[in-house]
Amino acid sequence: MREKGLSKNYNFICKYYNCLRLFLIKKTIISFLGILVFLFGVISIIISCDVNNRNEVPRDFEIVQVGEFTDKLLLRWTESTDPENSIVTYDIFIKEDIEGTTYLLEKGGLIDSSFGSNGNYGGFSINKPSTRFIFSYPILNLEDGKNWKVKITATDQEGNRKEIVIKATTKVIVQIEPLEINYTIIKQPFPEFSRVGHTVIEFKNKLWMIGGRNGFNIYNDVWSSEDGITWVQITEQAPFGVRYAHGSFVHNNKLWVIGGLDFSNTSGGVLKDIWSSEDGISWENVSEKLPNYAGEHVVAFNDKIWLIAAKGFEYYEGILYESSDGISWAKNTSFGVNGYSYPEDLKVYDNKIWIANNIDANKTLTVLNPLINERKTYKLPQGYFNRSSQQINLIQDRLVVLFGYQNQTPLKDVWSSVDGIWVQEKSFDYGIYNHKSVSFNKKLFIFGGVTSSIYNRVFNENIIIIE
């Protein structure tokens, strides 16, 4: 009986012990899980605090253009902004692209306020998109014909940095020799050739002179010549009426006359009619709806007519139009709407449209390439005087800019260019402005114009030939 009681007590103790052990194990597990949850919470808080306190690097930016010149590089890059809205500072470094060379600081500490309202620095103006600024900076006084590495860094106030490295090359300075040009003067062939505001153009292997004025005498005559020297008057009074400062061009195998001025009529002087002819003798009135005030600043190229018209009488703001038939005209915005203020001459050369700007405003030529919708601006050379009423044309396959006037004084210099490299040619005997020039039979002919002060006009009665 005693053994049976002991066995019963033993079983009770074992059962109690197992229950106690199970209880302790469960409690331990629960405590451990609680500790894990606590530790996870602490770690989460730490990570969250670290993330909140972490300062991010400035956002990505990119170099959108590198202008390569003989003595400088013009850099254009997009704005880099900081996620925490702190100030971003730009530093520019450069080195010659040779192994072992080190970067030198070109300019440091550039911030938004370092640039002008158009993102320009150092006089180089550019556009800015509506979404991001584009900054511009020129690296000057570089040696020509060298390969360079340029690094731009964007750094926030906490020292976080993004950088871009690009390669660029300064162009080799190319010298060109002046042409062996000669001048021939055909003296006073016809008194009627003493005029301004006329047009001279090649059509069907002949030269054609149309309209113009001398003082208060305004013409609507048409002349033609097979050699540029001997001329025949086709008509003294063409049906399109008297006019000057008009335009003439060849399009669809026809000779065209458009717009211009005639202050002797009652229409306010501004003409908006368009005429064409298949032979220079019989003329058809195509339209009476020339856009705005327009005329002499027109060329035909790539099966279209390209016209720079003005909002008003004076060409303070020009608008580019195009037409395939001379009847329907549309504004062309492929090259930008504005920027054609006060053009002096238009010519087609090297499959591009060249615009001689008013050089009193800036010494540049604007070049439009309709084949790829590209617009460029070319600087004229040092030593080229500010001027108005100059002409652009061709001599011996070179682009030339010639004559014009400055401060009411006619100029007689001539400049030629090969791939943007300019050289001054032999000057003429006297200065001329408001003349017309045309390339014909490998020669450059100059007709009309004024040879004295604009306040005491003496008209050029001679034909000048440059070859």
Short mmCIF file of C-alpha atoms in Angstrom, two decimals:
data_model
loop_
_atom_site.label_atom_id
_atom_site.label_comp_id
_atom_site.label_asym_id
_atom_site.label_seq_id
_atom_site.Cartn_x
_atom_site.Cartn_y
_atom_site.Cartn_z
CA MET A 1 0.00 0.00 0.00
CA ARG A 2 2.85 2.29 0.85
CA GLU A 3 4.49 1.67 -2.56
CA LYS A 4 1.24 2.36 -4.29
CA GLY A 5 0.97 5.69 -2.52
CA LEU A 6 4.51 6.66 -3.40
CA SER A 7 3.86 5.84 -7.04
CA LYS A 8 0.78 7.99 -7.02
CA ASN A 9 2.68 10.90 -5.46
CA TYR A 10 5.46 10.49 -7.97
CA ASN A 11 3.07 10.67 -10.88
CA PHE A 12 1.51 13.77 -9.40
CA ILE A 13 4.93 15.43 -9.03
CA CYS A 14 5.91 14.54 -12.61
CA LYS A 15 2.66 15.88 -13.95
CA TYR A 16 3.08 19.08 -11.93
CA TYR A 17 6.69 19.40 -13.06
CA ASN A 18 5.78 18.94 -16.73
CA CYS A 19 3.08 21.54 -16.46
CA LEU A 20 5.45 23.95 -14.77
CA ARG A 21 8.13 23.34 -17.39
CA LEU A 22 5.65 23.87 -20.23
CA PHE A 23 4.48 27.06 -18.56
CA LEU A 24 8.03 28.33 -18.23
CA ILE A 25 8.82 27.46 -21.87
CA LYS A 26 5.74 29.33 -23.10
CA LYS A 27 6.55 32.31 -20.92
CA THR A 28 10.12 32.30 -22.19
CA ILE A 29 8.97 32.19 -25.80
CA ILE A 30 6.50 35.00 -25.24
CA SER A 31 9.18 37.08 -23.54
CA PHE A 32 11.61 36.38 -26.36
CA LEU A 33 9.04 37.39 -28.95
CA GLY A 34 8.34 40.51 -26.98
CA ILE A 35 12.04 41.33 -26.95
CA LEU A 36 12.21 40.76 -30.72
CA VAL A 37 9.24 43.02 -31.29
CA PHE A 38 10.83 45.63 -29.06
CA LEU A 39 14.17 45.37 -30.86
CA PHE A 40 12.47 45.53 -34.25
CA GLY A 41 10.66 48.67 -33.18
CA VAL A 42 13.87 50.26 -31.94
CA ILE A 43 15.68 49.38 -35.18
CA SER A 44 12.79 50.73 -37.24
CA ILE A 45 12.92 54.00 -35.34
CA ILE A 46 16.68 54.21 -35.83
CA ILE A 47 16.40 53.50 -39.54
CA SER A 48 13.56 55.98 -39.89
CA CYS A 49 15.56 58.65 -38.12
CA ASP A 50 18.57 57.89 -40.30
CA VAL A 51 16.51 58.13 -43.46
CA ASN A 52 14.94 61.37 -42.36
CA ASN A 53 18.31 62.84 -41.46
CA ARG A 54 20.14 61.55 -44.56
CA ASN A 55 20.94 64.31 -47.13
CA GLU A 56 20.57 63.22 -50.73
CA VAL A 57 22.92 64.18 -53.55
CA PRO A 58 21.81 66.80 -56.11
CA ARG A 59 19.65 65.51 -58.92
CA ASP A 60 21.11 64.49 -62.28
CA PHE A 61 21.97 67.15 -64.84
CA GLU A 62 23.34 66.96 -68.35
CA ILE A 63 25.48 68.90 -70.79
CA VAL A 64 23.24 69.72 -73.73
CA GLN A 65 25.77 71.43 -76.00
CA VAL A 66 29.46 72.18 -76.30
CA GLY A 67 30.36 74.95 -78.73
CA GLU A 68 33.86 74.36 -80.09
CA PHE A 69 35.80 77.39 -81.33
CA THR A 70 39.45 78.07 -82.03
CA ASP A 71 40.10 79.77 -78.69
CA LYS A 72 37.18 78.84 -76.45
CA LEU A 73 34.60 76.24 -75.49
CA LEU A 74 31.01 77.25 -74.78
CA LEU A 75 29.31 74.89 -72.31
CA ARG A 76 25.54 74.58 -71.91
CA TRP A 77 24.04 72.36 -69.22
CA THR A 78 20.71 71.76 -67.52
CA GLU A 79 20.01 72.83 -63.97
CA SER A 80 20.70 70.42 -61.09
CA THR A 81 18.31 70.82 -58.16
CA ASP A 82 18.70 69.55 -54.60
CA PRO A 83 16.01 67.26 -53.07
CA GLU A 84 16.24 69.24 -49.82
CA ASN A 85 16.05 72.54 -51.73
CA SER A 86 19.49 73.70 -50.65
CA ILE A 87 21.63 75.86 -52.93
CA VAL A 88 23.53 73.97 -55.67
CA THR A 89 26.96 75.30 -56.59
CA TYR A 90 28.66 74.55 -59.92
CA ASP A 91 32.42 74.20 -60.36
CA ILE A 92 34.06 73.90 -63.78
CA PHE A 93 37.39 72.12 -64.25
CA ILE A 94 39.44 71.61 -67.41
CA LYS A 95 42.58 69.78 -68.42
CA GLU A 96 44.26 68.82 -71.65
CA ASP A 97 43.25 65.30 -72.64
CA ILE A 98 46.70 63.80 -72.08
CA GLU A 99 47.50 61.01 -69.64
CA GLY A 100 49.04 62.29 -66.43
CA THR A 101 47.57 65.78 -66.57
CA THR A 102 45.40 67.03 -63.71
CA TYR A 103 42.26 69.11 -63.70
CA LEU A 104 42.57 72.83 -63.08
CA LEU A 105 39.72 74.86 -61.64
CA GLU A 106 38.42 77.12 -64.39
CA LYS A 107 35.59 78.67 -62.37
CA GLY A 108 34.16 77.79 -58.97
CA GLY A 109 31.20 78.78 -56.86
CA LEU A 110 28.73 79.44 -59.65
CA ILE A 111 25.14 79.59 -58.41
CA ASP A 112 21.84 80.60 -60.02
CA SER A 113 22.45 84.28 -59.40
CA SER A 114 25.81 84.03 -61.21
CA PHE A 115 23.88 83.84 -64.45
CA GLY A 116 21.65 86.32 -66.22
CA SER A 117 17.90 86.06 -66.65
CA ASN A 118 18.43 83.91 -69.73
CA GLY A 119 20.97 81.61 -68.11
CA ASN A 120 23.85 83.43 -69.75
CA TYR A 121 27.31 84.07 -68.36
CA GLY A 122 30.02 86.14 -69.95
CA GLY A 123 27.84 87.57 -72.66
CA PHE A 124 26.64 84.33 -74.20
CA SER A 125 22.84 84.37 -74.26
CA ILE A 126 20.73 81.22 -74.58
CA ASN A 127 17.16 80.11 -74.16
CA LYS A 128 15.73 78.26 -71.20
CA PRO A 129 12.95 75.65 -71.34
CA SER A 130 9.85 76.12 -69.28
CA THR A 131 10.72 73.15 -67.05
CA ARG A 132 14.45 73.53 -66.33
CA PHE A 133 17.01 76.26 -66.62
CA ILE A 134 19.87 75.88 -69.05
CA PHE A 135 23.09 77.55 -67.94
CA SER A 136 25.88 78.69 -70.21
CA TYR A 137 29.54 79.36 -69.50
CA PRO A 138 32.49 80.07 -71.86
CA ILE A 139 35.99 78.76 -71.17
CA LEU A 140 38.18 81.37 -72.84
CA ASN A 141 41.80 81.81 -73.93
CA LEU A 142 42.39 78.20 -74.96
CA GLU A 143 45.00 77.02 -77.44
CA ASP A 144 43.64 76.02 -80.82
CA GLY A 145 43.75 72.45 -82.11
CA LYS A 146 43.84 70.80 -78.65
CA ASN A 147 41.81 67.98 -77.10
CA TRP A 148 40.34 68.79 -73.68
CA LYS A 149 38.49 67.15 -70.84
CA VAL A 150 35.95 69.28 -69.03
CA LYS A 151 34.34 68.39 -65.70
CA ILE A 152 31.31 70.14 -64.22
CA THR A 153 30.35 69.38 -60.62
CA ALA A 154 27.07 70.22 -58.91
CA THR A 155 27.47 70.38 -55.09
CA ASP A 156 24.85 71.06 -52.43
CA GLN A 157 25.49 72.87 -49.13
CA GLU A 158 26.17 69.58 -47.28
CA GLY A 159 28.95 68.65 -49.71
CA ASN A 160 27.07 66.01 -51.73
CA ARG A 161 28.18 66.10 -55.34
CA LYS A 162 27.22 65.05 -58.86
CA GLU A 163 29.64 65.45 -61.75
CA ILE A 164 29.81 65.13 -65.53
CA VAL A 165 32.94 64.73 -67.63
CA ILE A 166 32.98 65.42 -71.38
CA LYS A 167 35.60 65.68 -74.10
CA ALA A 168 35.91 68.63 -76.47
CA THR A 169 38.34 69.99 -79.06
CA THR A 170 39.27 73.54 -79.94
CA LYS A 171 39.29 74.08 -83.68
CA VAL A 172 42.47 74.66 -85.62
CA ILE A 173 42.96 78.23 -86.80
CA VAL A 174 42.76 78.18 -90.58
CA GLN A 175 44.09 81.04 -92.65
CA ILE A 176 42.76 81.77 -96.12
CA GLU A 177 44.34 83.97 -98.72
CA PRO A 178 42.53 86.86 -100.39
CA LEU A 179 41.19 86.26 -103.87
CA GLU A 180 42.88 87.80 -106.88
CA ILE A 181 39.83 89.92 -107.65
CA ASN A 182 39.70 92.61 -110.30
CA TYR A 183 37.21 95.41 -110.80
CA THR A 184 35.87 96.56 -114.18
CA ILE A 185 33.77 99.71 -114.47
CA ILE A 186 31.35 100.12 -117.36
CA LYS A 187 30.74 103.87 -117.22
CA GLN A 188 27.27 105.34 -117.62
CA PRO A 189 25.80 102.77 -120.02
CA PHE A 190 22.23 103.99 -119.44
CA PRO A 191 21.06 106.98 -117.41
CA GLU A 192 18.08 104.84 -116.33
CA PHE A 193 20.38 102.58 -114.34
CA SER A 194 20.90 105.34 -111.76
CA ARG A 195 18.41 103.97 -109.26
CA VAL A 196 17.81 102.30 -105.91
CA GLY A 197 15.14 99.88 -104.71
CA HIS A 198 15.36 97.88 -107.95
CA THR A 199 15.90 94.15 -108.42
CA VAL A 200 18.40 92.30 -110.62
CA ILE A 201 18.05 88.55 -111.08
CA GLU A 202 19.07 85.75 -113.43
CA PHE A 203 16.22 84.12 -115.37
CA LYS A 204 16.52 81.81 -118.38
CA ASN A 205 20.23 82.55 -118.90
CA LYS A 206 19.72 86.30 -118.89
CA LEU A 207 19.90 89.08 -116.32
CA TRP A 208 16.72 91.02 -115.64
CA MET A 209 16.40 94.45 -114.00
CA ILE A 210 12.98 95.47 -112.71
CA GLY A 211 11.59 98.70 -111.22
CA GLY A 212 13.20 100.94 -108.60
CA ARG A 213 13.37 104.69 -108.21
CA ASN A 214 15.57 107.75 -108.61
CA GLY A 215 14.37 110.47 -106.29
CA PHE A 216 10.64 110.94 -106.91
CA ASN A 217 10.78 109.04 -110.19
CA ILE A 218 9.46 105.51 -109.63
CA TYR A 219 9.74 102.89 -112.37
CA ASN A 220 7.93 99.78 -113.56
CA ASP A 221 10.22 99.08 -116.49
CA VAL A 222 11.81 95.72 -117.32
CA TRP A 223 15.28 95.29 -118.89
CA SER A 224 17.21 92.17 -119.91
CA SER A 225 20.79 91.35 -120.87
CA GLU A 226 22.64 88.28 -122.11
CA ASP A 227 26.03 89.41 -120.79
CA GLY A 228 25.30 91.96 -118.06
CA ILE A 229 26.73 94.80 -120.14
CA THR A 230 24.47 95.28 -123.15
CA TRP A 231 20.86 95.78 -122.11
CA VAL A 232 17.52 95.85 -123.91
CA GLN A 233 14.42 97.46 -122.51
CA ILE A 234 11.62 94.87 -122.68
CA THR A 235 8.92 97.27 -121.55
CA GLU A 236 8.82 100.75 -120.14
CA GLN A 237 5.56 100.19 -118.27
CA ALA A 238 4.87 96.67 -117.06
CA PRO A 239 1.28 95.94 -115.94
CA PHE A 240 2.28 95.49 -112.29
CA GLY A 241 2.73 99.25 -111.92
CA VAL A 242 5.55 101.39 -110.54
CA ARG A 243 7.30 100.19 -107.38
CA TYR A 244 10.56 100.02 -105.49
CA ALA A 245 11.85 97.98 -102.52
CA HIS A 246 9.99 95.03 -104.05
CA GLY A 247 11.21 91.46 -104.45
CA SER A 248 12.05 89.33 -107.48
CA PHE A 249 12.82 85.62 -107.64
CA VAL A 250 12.53 82.58 -109.90
CA HIS A 251 10.09 79.85 -108.88
CA ASN A 252 8.44 77.09 -110.93
CA ASN A 253 10.25 78.32 -114.05
CA LYS A 254 8.65 81.74 -113.74
CA LEU A 255 9.93 85.21 -112.93
CA TRP A 256 8.09 86.76 -109.98
CA VAL A 257 7.61 90.32 -108.68
CA ILE A 258 6.05 90.87 -105.26
CA GLY A 259 5.17 93.73 -102.94
CA GLY A 260 7.27 96.83 -102.44
CA LEU A 261 6.39 100.51 -102.10
CA ASP A 262 4.76 103.22 -104.17
CA PHE A 263 4.03 106.42 -102.29
CA SER A 264 2.54 108.00 -105.39
CA ASN A 265 -0.69 105.99 -105.05
CA THR A 266 -3.56 106.17 -102.58
CA SER A 267 -2.97 102.79 -100.88
CA GLY A 268 -0.66 104.20 -98.25
CA GLY A 269 2.40 103.26 -100.24
CA VAL A 270 2.53 99.58 -99.25
CA LEU A 271 1.92 97.14 -102.12
CA LYS A 272 0.65 93.60 -101.49
CA ASP A 273 0.24 92.29 -105.01
CA ILE A 274 2.08 89.30 -106.50
CA TRP A 275 2.89 88.87 -110.21
CA SER A 276 4.56 86.17 -112.31
CA SER A 277 5.76 85.78 -115.89
CA GLU A 278 6.98 82.90 -118.02
CA ASP A 279 9.02 85.14 -120.34
CA GLY A 280 9.48 88.52 -118.61
CA ILE A 281 7.14 90.11 -121.15
CA SER A 282 3.62 88.95 -120.32
CA TRP A 283 2.67 89.21 -116.65
CA GLU A 284 -0.11 87.59 -114.60
CA ASN A 285 -1.54 88.97 -111.37
CA VAL A 286 -1.35 85.96 -109.03
CA SER A 287 -2.61 87.45 -105.77
CA GLU A 288 -3.30 90.66 -103.87
CA LYS A 289 -2.71 89.16 -100.42
CA LEU A 290 0.96 89.41 -99.61
CA PRO A 291 1.34 89.11 -95.80
CA ASN A 292 2.09 92.35 -93.95
CA TYR A 293 4.65 94.73 -95.44
CA ALA A 294 7.02 92.66 -97.54
CA GLY A 295 8.97 92.59 -100.73
CA GLU A 296 12.70 92.66 -101.23
CA HIS A 297 13.61 90.10 -98.55
CA VAL A 298 12.56 87.00 -100.45
CA VAL A 299 14.21 83.96 -102.07
CA ALA A 300 13.07 80.73 -103.67
CA PHE A 301 14.61 77.51 -102.40
CA ASN A 302 13.71 73.84 -102.13
CA ASP A 303 10.44 74.28 -104.10
CA LYS A 304 9.20 77.02 -101.76
CA ILE A 305 9.19 80.79 -101.54
CA TRP A 306 10.76 82.14 -98.34
CA LEU A 307 9.81 85.65 -97.28
CA ILE A 308 10.67 87.86 -94.34
CA ALA A 309 7.81 90.28 -93.81
CA ALA A 310 7.43 93.05 -91.25
CA LYS A 311 4.56 93.93 -88.96
CA GLY A 312 4.82 97.53 -90.06
CA PHE A 313 6.56 99.75 -92.54
CA GLU A 314 9.93 99.44 -90.83
CA TYR A 315 11.65 96.08 -90.34
CA TYR A 316 12.03 96.29 -86.60
CA GLU A 317 10.50 92.84 -86.24
CA GLY A 318 10.50 90.38 -89.12
CA ILE A 319 8.38 87.24 -89.51
CA LEU A 320 9.35 84.31 -91.70
CA TYR A 321 6.70 83.08 -94.15
CA GLU A 322 6.73 80.29 -96.70
CA SER A 323 4.60 79.47 -99.73
CA SER A 324 4.62 76.87 -102.48
CA ASP A 325 2.43 78.82 -104.93
CA GLY A 326 2.74 82.50 -103.98
CA ILE A 327 -0.94 82.57 -103.03
CA SER A 328 -1.21 80.78 -99.69
CA TRP A 329 1.31 81.89 -97.07
CA ALA A 330 2.06 80.34 -93.68
CA LYS A 331 4.25 81.49 -90.84
CA ASN A 332 7.27 79.25 -90.45
CA THR A 333 8.14 78.59 -86.80
CA SER A 334 10.73 75.85 -87.40
CA PHE A 335 13.52 78.39 -86.91
CA GLY A 336 11.83 80.61 -84.33
CA VAL A 337 9.37 83.39 -85.09
CA ASN A 338 11.50 86.40 -84.26
CA GLY A 339 15.11 87.38 -84.79
CA TYR A 340 14.89 88.61 -88.37
CA SER A 341 14.83 92.27 -87.45
CA TYR A 342 15.94 94.65 -90.17
CA PRO A 343 17.45 92.19 -92.69
CA GLU A 344 19.38 93.75 -95.55
CA ASP A 345 19.74 90.93 -98.06
CA LEU A 346 18.90 87.25 -98.59
CA LYS A 347 20.75 84.79 -100.78
CA VAL A 348 20.86 81.03 -101.29
CA TYR A 349 24.35 79.54 -100.91
CA ASP A 350 25.51 76.00 -100.12
CA ASN A 351 21.90 74.76 -99.87
CA LYS A 352 21.12 77.29 -97.15
CA ILE A 353 19.41 80.66 -96.89
CA TRP A 354 21.82 83.41 -95.79
CA ILE A 355 20.43 86.57 -94.21
CA ALA A 356 22.52 89.71 -93.91
CA ASN A 357 21.29 91.37 -90.73
CA ASN A 358 21.40 95.08 -90.15
CA ILE A 359 25.03 95.37 -89.06
CA ASP A 360 24.35 98.50 -87.03
CA ALA A 361 22.63 96.16 -84.59
CA ASN A 362 25.02 93.19 -84.62
CA LYS A 363 27.77 91.97 -86.91
CA THR A 364 26.18 88.64 -87.80
CA LEU A 365 24.78 86.56 -90.61
CA THR A 366 21.77 84.36 -89.92
CA VAL A 367 21.78 81.03 -91.77
CA LEU A 368 18.67 78.87 -92.23
CA ASN A 369 18.87 75.29 -93.42
CA PRO A 370 15.31 74.25 -94.37
CA LEU A 371 16.51 70.74 -95.24
CA ILE A 372 17.10 69.94 -91.55
CA ASN A 373 15.26 72.86 -89.87
CA GLU A 374 18.49 74.28 -88.48
CA ARG A 375 19.24 77.91 -87.70
CA LYS A 376 22.71 79.28 -86.96
CA THR A 377 24.32 82.65 -86.46
CA TYR A 378 27.75 83.47 -87.87
CA LYS A 379 29.88 86.26 -86.51
CA LEU A 380 31.48 88.56 -89.04
CA PRO A 381 35.22 89.16 -88.64
CA GLN A 382 37.08 91.62 -86.47
CA GLY A 383 37.65 94.78 -88.48
CA TYR A 384 34.31 94.55 -90.27
CA PHE A 385 32.67 97.90 -89.59
CA ASN A 386 29.10 98.22 -88.36
CA ARG A 387 26.99 99.09 -91.37
CA SER A 388 23.64 99.04 -93.17
CA SER A 389 22.59 98.37 -96.78
CA GLN A 390 25.31 95.82 -97.48
CA GLN A 391 24.87 92.89 -99.88
CA ILE A 392 25.85 89.22 -99.71
CA ASN A 393 26.74 87.20 -102.79
CA LEU A 394 29.32 84.90 -104.40
CA ILE A 395 32.72 85.50 -105.95
CA GLN A 396 34.72 82.51 -107.21
CA ASP A 397 32.62 80.12 -105.08
CA ARG A 398 33.20 82.16 -101.93
CA LEU A 399 30.56 83.91 -99.89
CA VAL A 400 31.19 87.66 -99.87
CA VAL A 401 29.79 90.63 -97.97
CA LEU A 402 30.35 93.96 -99.64
CA PHE A 403 29.82 97.70 -99.41
CA GLY A 404 27.05 99.43 -97.40
CA TYR A 405 27.27 102.58 -95.31
CA GLN A 406 28.24 103.65 -91.81
CA ASN A 407 27.36 107.02 -90.24
CA GLN A 408 25.95 108.18 -93.60
CA THR A 409 29.28 107.37 -95.30
CA PRO A 410 29.40 104.80 -98.15
CA LEU A 411 31.85 101.93 -97.60
CA LYS A 412 34.01 100.28 -100.27
CA ASP A 413 35.39 97.19 -98.52
CA VAL A 414 34.76 93.58 -99.55
CA TRP A 415 35.08 90.46 -97.36
CA SER A 416 35.06 86.80 -98.41
CA SER A 417 34.64 83.61 -96.39
CA VAL A 418 35.42 79.89 -96.55
CA ASP A 419 33.70 77.80 -93.84
CA GLY A 420 33.32 80.80 -91.57
CA ILE A 421 36.94 81.98 -91.96
CA TRP A 422 37.00 85.56 -93.24
CA VAL A 423 39.55 87.62 -95.13
CA GLN A 424 39.39 91.17 -96.43
CA GLU A 425 39.62 91.55 -100.18
CA LYS A 426 40.89 94.44 -102.26
CA SER A 427 38.59 97.42 -101.79
CA PHE A 428 36.79 99.22 -104.58
CA ASP A 429 37.60 102.76 -105.71
CA TYR A 430 34.58 104.30 -104.01
CA GLY A 431 31.86 103.33 -101.56
CA ILE A 432 28.33 102.27 -102.53
CA TYR A 433 25.14 101.42 -100.67
CA ASN A 434 21.55 100.56 -101.65
CA HIS A 435 23.04 98.78 -104.66
CA LYS A 436 22.05 95.40 -106.08
CA SER A 437 24.48 92.58 -106.80
CA VAL A 438 24.02 89.37 -108.78
CA SER A 439 26.33 86.47 -109.66
CA PHE A 440 26.23 85.71 -113.37
CA ASN A 441 28.62 83.86 -115.70
CA LYS A 442 31.22 83.49 -112.89
CA LYS A 443 31.25 87.24 -112.33
CA LEU A 444 29.65 89.51 -109.76
CA PHE A 445 27.70 92.43 -111.23
CA ILE A 446 26.71 95.52 -109.23
CA PHE A 447 24.00 97.88 -110.43
CA GLY A 448 22.71 101.18 -109.09
CA GLY A 449 23.06 102.41 -105.54
CA VAL A 450 24.28 105.62 -103.99
CA THR A 451 27.89 106.80 -103.79
CA SER A 452 27.63 109.78 -101.45
CA SER A 453 26.10 110.81 -98.14
CA ILE A 454 22.47 109.81 -97.62
CA TYR A 455 21.72 113.53 -97.19
CA ASN A 456 23.23 114.47 -100.56
CA ARG A 457 22.57 111.52 -102.78
CA VAL A 458 24.68 110.92 -105.89
CA PHE A 459 23.49 107.82 -107.71
CA ASN A 460 25.85 105.23 -109.14
CA GLU A 461 25.47 105.32 -112.93
CA ASN A 462 28.10 102.66 -113.63
CA ILE A 463 28.02 98.89 -113.93
CA ILE A 464 30.69 97.36 -111.70
CA ILE A 465 32.01 93.89 -112.47
CA ILE A 466 34.08 91.89 -109.96
CA GLU A 467 35.86 88.73 -111.09
#
